[in-house]
Amino acid sequence: GAGVSQSPRYKVAKRGQDVALRCDPISGHVSLFWYQQALGQGPEFLTYFQNEAQLDKSGLPSDRFFAERPEGSVSTLKIQRTQQEDSAVYLCASSLGGSGGNLGAFFGQGTRLTVV
Amino acid sequence: AQSVAQPEDQVNVAEGNPLTVKCTYSVSGNPYLFWYVQYPNRGLQFLLKYITGDNLVKGSYGFEAEFNKSQTSFHLKKPSALVSDSALYFCAVRDPHSSGSARQLTFGSGTQLTVLP
């Protein structure tokens, strides 16, 4: 596609449920980032992939969060045993460069997760 | 560690008037600086960036930003605001000489711009 695509756009999960959020980056983009944006806040970094390699996962808030990009294109962010504080918009971004430079990174529309 | 401050949660301006959205940053070396805009229920859209060169950077939709190293600022400006400019604006920074976790962007908390007709 022409841009970064995320699905689903909206997800409502019951507390304790597992969820999986998908990101389709722009074709050929080497770098892929996940961010978490709480209501009224700026996005905060979660994790970074260069192709299939997860080079940085320092922003993942707990071991309930797991991300993968097995073939270096589509990425999935999984949250196990969701809690109310996980409610946020999850943004995916991709960029062409392999240095992880974020130069002109393109963002998807995000997935709004609400945990009830 | 790198950080960004957007001191104003809300900026109101009349249509046709100039607008300024403020941003200051803290980074160990020379920064890469970005502005993004977010419309309701939309993802972040890139407006402009400063990497090196001229301190005045021109971007999309008539926006520009001025890099001021001595004041560690990167304020977003537009000479004549439009009602359609009303949105949430985020400033972001990256230290190009860092590795690991600093590869990512660090965002400010955002400024809601409202342009009044």
CSV table of C-alpha atoms in Angstrom, one decimal:
chain,number,residue,atom,x,y,z
A,1,GLY,CA,0.0,0.0,0.0
A,2,ALA,CA,0.9,3.6,-0.2
A,3,GLY,CA,1.3,4.1,3.5
A,4,VAL,CA,1.7,2.4,6.9
A,5,SER,CA,-1.4,0.3,7.6
A,6,GLN,CA,-2.4,-0.8,11.1
A,7,SER,CA,-5.2,-3.1,12.1
A,8,PRO,CA,-7.5,-3.2,13.8
A,9,ARG,CA,-8.2,0.5,14.1
A,10,TYR,CA,-10.1,0.0,17.3
A,11,LYS,CA,-9.9,-2.8,19.8
A,12,VAL,CA,-11.9,-3.3,23.0
A,13,ALA,CA,-10.5,-6.0,25.3
A,14,LYS,CA,-11.7,-7.3,28.6
A,15,ARG,CA,-9.1,-7.1,31.3
A,16,GLY,CA,-6.9,-10.2,31.2
A,17,GLN,CA,-7.5,-10.9,27.5
A,18,ASP,CA,-4.6,-11.2,25.1
A,19,VAL,CA,-4.5,-8.9,22.0
A,20,ALA,CA,-2.5,-8.7,18.8
A,21,LEU,CA,-2.0,-5.5,16.9
A,22,ARG,CA,-0.8,-5.6,13.3
A,23,CYS,CA,1.4,-3.2,11.3
A,24,ASP,CA,2.0,-3.3,7.6
A,25,PRO,CA,4.9,-0.9,6.9
A,26,ILE,CA,5.6,0.7,3.6
A,27,SER,CA,7.1,-1.8,1.2
A,28,GLY,CA,10.9,-1.9,1.3
A,29,HIS,CA,11.2,0.1,4.6
A,30,VAL,CA,13.9,-1.3,6.7
A,31,SER,CA,13.1,0.3,10.0
A,32,LEU,CA,10.0,-0.2,12.0
A,33,PHE,CA,9.0,1.4,15.3
A,34,TRP,CA,6.2,0.9,17.7
A,35,TYR,CA,5.0,3.8,19.9
A,36,GLN,CA,2.4,4.0,22.7
A,37,GLN,CA,0.4,7.2,22.9
A,38,ALA,CA,-1.7,7.7,26.1
A,39,LEU,CA,-4.6,10.1,26.0
A,40,GLY,CA,-3.3,13.7,26.0
A,41,GLN,CA,0.3,12.7,25.7
A,42,GLY,CA,3.0,12.4,23.1
A,43,PRO,CA,3.9,9.1,21.6
A,44,GLU,CA,6.5,7.1,23.7
A,45,PHE,CA,8.9,4.6,22.1
A,46,LEU,CA,8.3,0.9,22.7
A,47,THR,CA,10.5,-1.0,20.3
A,48,TYR,CA,12.5,-0.9,17.1
A,49,PHE,CA,13.2,-3.4,14.3
A,50,GLN,CA,15.8,-3.3,11.6
A,51,ASN,CA,14.4,-5.8,9.1
A,52,GLU,CA,13.6,-8.9,11.2
A,53,ALA,CA,15.9,-8.0,14.0
A,54,GLN,CA,14.5,-6.4,17.1
A,55,LEU,CA,17.4,-4.1,18.0
A,56,ASP,CA,15.8,-2.2,20.8
A,57,LYS,CA,13.0,-3.2,23.1
A,58,SER,CA,13.9,-1.0,26.0
A,59,GLY,CA,10.6,0.9,25.8
A,60,LEU,CA,8.3,-2.1,26.4
A,61,PRO,CA,6.7,-1.5,29.7
A,62,SER,CA,6.5,-5.1,30.9
A,63,ASP,CA,7.1,-8.7,29.9
A,64,ARG,CA,3.4,-8.8,28.9
A,65,PHE,CA,4.4,-6.9,25.8
A,66,PHE,CA,6.0,-8.7,22.9
A,67,ALA,CA,6.7,-7.7,19.4
A,68,GLU,CA,7.9,-9.6,16.3
A,69,ARG,CA,8.7,-9.0,12.7
A,70,PRO,CA,9.6,-12.5,11.5
A,71,GLU,CA,10.1,-11.8,7.8
A,72,GLY,CA,11.2,-8.2,8.0
A,73,SER,CA,7.9,-6.7,6.8
A,74,VAL,CA,4.7,-7.1,8.8
A,75,SER,CA,5.0,-6.7,12.5
A,76,THR,CA,2.8,-7.7,15.3
A,77,LEU,CA,2.6,-6.2,18.8
A,78,LYS,CA,1.1,-8.6,21.3
A,79,ILE,CA,-0.1,-7.7,24.8
A,80,GLN,CA,-0.8,-10.6,27.1
A,81,ARG,CA,-3.2,-10.4,30.1
A,82,THR,CA,-4.2,-6.8,29.2
A,83,GLN,CA,-4.7,-4.3,32.0
A,84,GLN,CA,-6.6,-1.0,32.1
A,85,GLU,CA,-3.3,1.0,32.0
A,86,ASP,CA,-2.6,-0.6,28.6
A,87,SER,CA,-5.4,1.5,27.2
A,88,ALA,CA,-3.8,3.8,24.6
A,89,VAL,CA,-3.3,4.3,20.9
A,90,TYR,CA,-0.5,2.1,19.5
A,91,LEU,CA,1.3,3.7,16.6
A,92,CYS,CA,3.5,2.0,14.1
A,93,ALA,CA,6.1,3.9,12.0
A,94,SER,CA,8.5,2.8,9.3
A,95,SER,CA,11.4,4.5,7.5
A,96,LEU,CA,13.5,3.5,4.6
A,97,GLY,CA,16.9,3.8,6.2
A,98,GLY,CA,18.5,1.0,8.0
A,99,SER,CA,20.3,3.1,10.5
A,100,GLY,CA,17.2,3.5,12.5
A,101,GLY,CA,17.4,7.2,11.9
A,102,ASN,CA,13.7,8.0,11.8
A,103,LEU,CA,14.4,10.5,9.1
A,104,GLY,CA,11.0,11.2,7.7
A,105,ALA,CA,9.4,8.3,9.4
A,106,PHE,CA,5.9,7.5,8.2
A,107,PHE,CA,3.3,6.8,10.8
A,108,GLY,CA,0.2,4.6,10.6
A,109,GLN,CA,-3.2,5.7,11.9
A,110,GLY,CA,-2.8,3.7,15.0
A,111,THR,CA,-4.8,1.2,16.9
A,112,ARG,CA,-6.9,2.5,19.8
A,113,LEU,CA,-6.9,-0.1,22.5
A,114,THR,CA,-9.5,0.2,25.3
A,115,VAL,CA,-9.3,-2.3,28.1
A,116,VAL,CA,-12.5,-2.6,30.1
B,1,ALA,CA,19.0,11.5,27.7
B,2,GLN,CA,17.2,13.5,25.2
B,3,SER,CA,14.0,15.4,25.9
B,4,VAL,CA,11.5,17.8,24.4
B,5,ALA,CA,9.3,20.4,26.0
B,6,GLN,CA,6.3,22.0,24.6
B,7,PRO,CA,5.4,24.7,27.2
B,8,GLU,CA,1.9,25.4,25.8
B,9,ASP,CA,-0.9,22.8,26.0
B,10,GLN,CA,-3.1,25.1,23.9
B,11,VAL,CA,-2.6,27.9,21.4
B,12,ASN,CA,-5.5,29.9,20.0
B,13,VAL,CA,-5.1,32.2,17.1
B,14,ALA,CA,-7.4,34.1,14.7
B,15,GLU,CA,-7.5,33.0,11.1
B,16,GLY,CA,-5.1,35.1,9.0
B,17,ASN,CA,-2.9,35.9,11.9
B,18,PRO,CA,0.6,34.5,12.3
B,19,LEU,CA,1.0,31.5,14.6
B,20,THR,CA,3.9,30.1,16.7
B,21,VAL,CA,4.0,26.8,18.5
B,22,LYS,CA,6.9,26.6,20.9
B,23,CYS,CA,9.4,23.8,21.3
B,24,THR,CA,12.6,23.5,23.3
B,25,TYR,CA,14.9,20.4,23.4
B,26,SER,CA,17.7,18.9,25.3
B,27,VAL,CA,20.2,16.5,23.7
B,28,SER,CA,23.9,15.8,24.1
B,29,GLY,CA,25.0,16.6,20.6
B,30,ASN,CA,23.6,18.3,17.5
B,31,PRO,CA,20.0,17.3,17.3
B,32,TYR,CA,17.7,16.1,14.6
B,33,LEU,CA,14.4,17.9,15.1
B,34,PHE,CA,11.0,17.2,13.7
B,35,TRP,CA,7.5,18.5,13.8
B,36,TYR,CA,4.5,16.3,13.3
B,37,VAL,CA,0.8,17.1,13.1
B,38,GLN,CA,-2.1,14.9,14.3
B,39,TYR,CA,-5.7,15.3,13.2
B,40,PRO,CA,-8.5,13.6,15.2
B,41,ASN,CA,-8.5,9.9,14.7
B,42,ARG,CA,-5.5,10.1,12.3
B,43,GLY,CA,-1.9,9.1,12.6
B,44,LEU,CA,1.0,11.5,12.9
B,45,GLN,CA,1.8,13.3,9.7
B,46,PHE,CA,5.3,14.6,9.1
B,47,LEU,CA,5.6,18.4,8.6
B,48,LEU,CA,9.3,19.2,8.5
B,49,LYS,CA,12.7,18.4,9.9
B,50,TYR,CA,16.0,20.0,10.7
B,51,ILE,CA,19.1,17.9,10.2
B,52,THR,CA,21.8,20.4,9.2
B,53,GLY,CA,22.2,23.6,7.2
B,54,ASP,CA,19.9,26.6,7.2
B,55,ASN,CA,18.4,27.3,10.5
B,56,LEU,CA,15.0,28.1,8.8
B,57,VAL,CA,13.3,25.0,7.6
B,58,LYS,CA,10.3,25.1,5.3
B,59,GLY,CA,7.8,22.3,5.4
B,60,SER,CA,4.4,21.2,4.3
B,61,TYR,CA,1.2,23.3,4.2
B,62,GLY,CA,3.2,26.6,4.5
B,63,PHE,CA,4.7,25.8,7.9
B,64,GLU,CA,8.3,26.6,8.8
B,65,ALA,CA,10.5,26.2,11.8
B,66,GLU,CA,13.5,28.0,13.1
B,67,PHE,CA,16.4,26.1,14.7
B,68,ASN,CA,18.1,28.2,17.4
B,69,LYS,CA,21.0,26.4,18.9
B,70,SER,CA,21.8,29.0,21.6
B,71,GLN,CA,18.2,28.9,22.9
B,72,THR,CA,17.8,25.1,22.2
B,73,SER,CA,14.5,25.9,20.5
B,74,PHE,CA,12.7,24.8,17.3
B,75,HIS,CA,9.5,26.8,17.2
B,76,LEU,CA,7.0,26.1,14.5
B,77,LYS,CA,5.6,29.1,12.6
B,78,LYS,CA,3.2,30.0,9.9
B,79,PRO,CA,2.7,33.5,8.6
B,80,SER,CA,-1.1,33.3,8.1
B,81,ALA,CA,-3.1,30.6,10.0
B,82,LEU,CA,-6.0,28.7,8.5
B,83,VAL,CA,-9.0,27.2,10.3
B,84,SER,CA,-7.9,23.9,8.8
B,85,ASP,CA,-4.6,24.1,10.6
B,86,SER,CA,-6.4,23.3,13.9
B,87,ALA,CA,-4.9,20.1,15.1
B,88,LEU,CA,-2.5,18.6,17.7
B,89,TYR,CA,1.2,19.4,17.0
B,90,PHE,CA,4.1,17.4,18.3
B,91,CYS,CA,7.8,18.4,18.3
B,92,ALA,CA,10.3,15.5,18.4
B,93,VAL,CA,14.1,15.1,18.7
B,94,ARG,CA,16.7,12.5,18.0
B,95,ASP,CA,20.3,12.5,18.9
B,96,PRO,CA,22.1,11.3,15.7
B,97,HIS,CA,25.2,10.2,17.6
B,98,SER,CA,23.4,7.9,20.0
B,99,SER,CA,22.7,4.3,19.4
B,100,GLY,CA,20.5,1.8,21.0
B,101,SER,CA,17.4,3.2,22.6
B,102,ALA,CA,18.2,6.7,21.3
B,103,ARG,CA,17.5,5.6,17.7
B,104,GLN,CA,13.9,6.4,18.3
B,105,LEU,CA,12.2,9.8,18.4
B,106,THR,CA,11.5,11.5,21.7
B,107,PHE,CA,8.2,13.5,21.5
B,108,GLY,CA,6.9,16.4,23.4
B,109,SER,CA,3.5,16.3,25.0
B,110,GLY,CA,1.8,18.1,22.2
B,111,THR,CA,0.2,21.5,21.7
B,112,GLN,CA,-3.4,21.8,20.6
B,113,LEU,CA,-3.7,24.6,18.0
B,114,THR,CA,-7.1,26.1,17.5
B,115,VAL,CA,-7.5,28.6,14.7
B,116,LEU,CA,-10.6,30.7,15.2
B,117,PRO,CA,-12.6,31.9,12.1
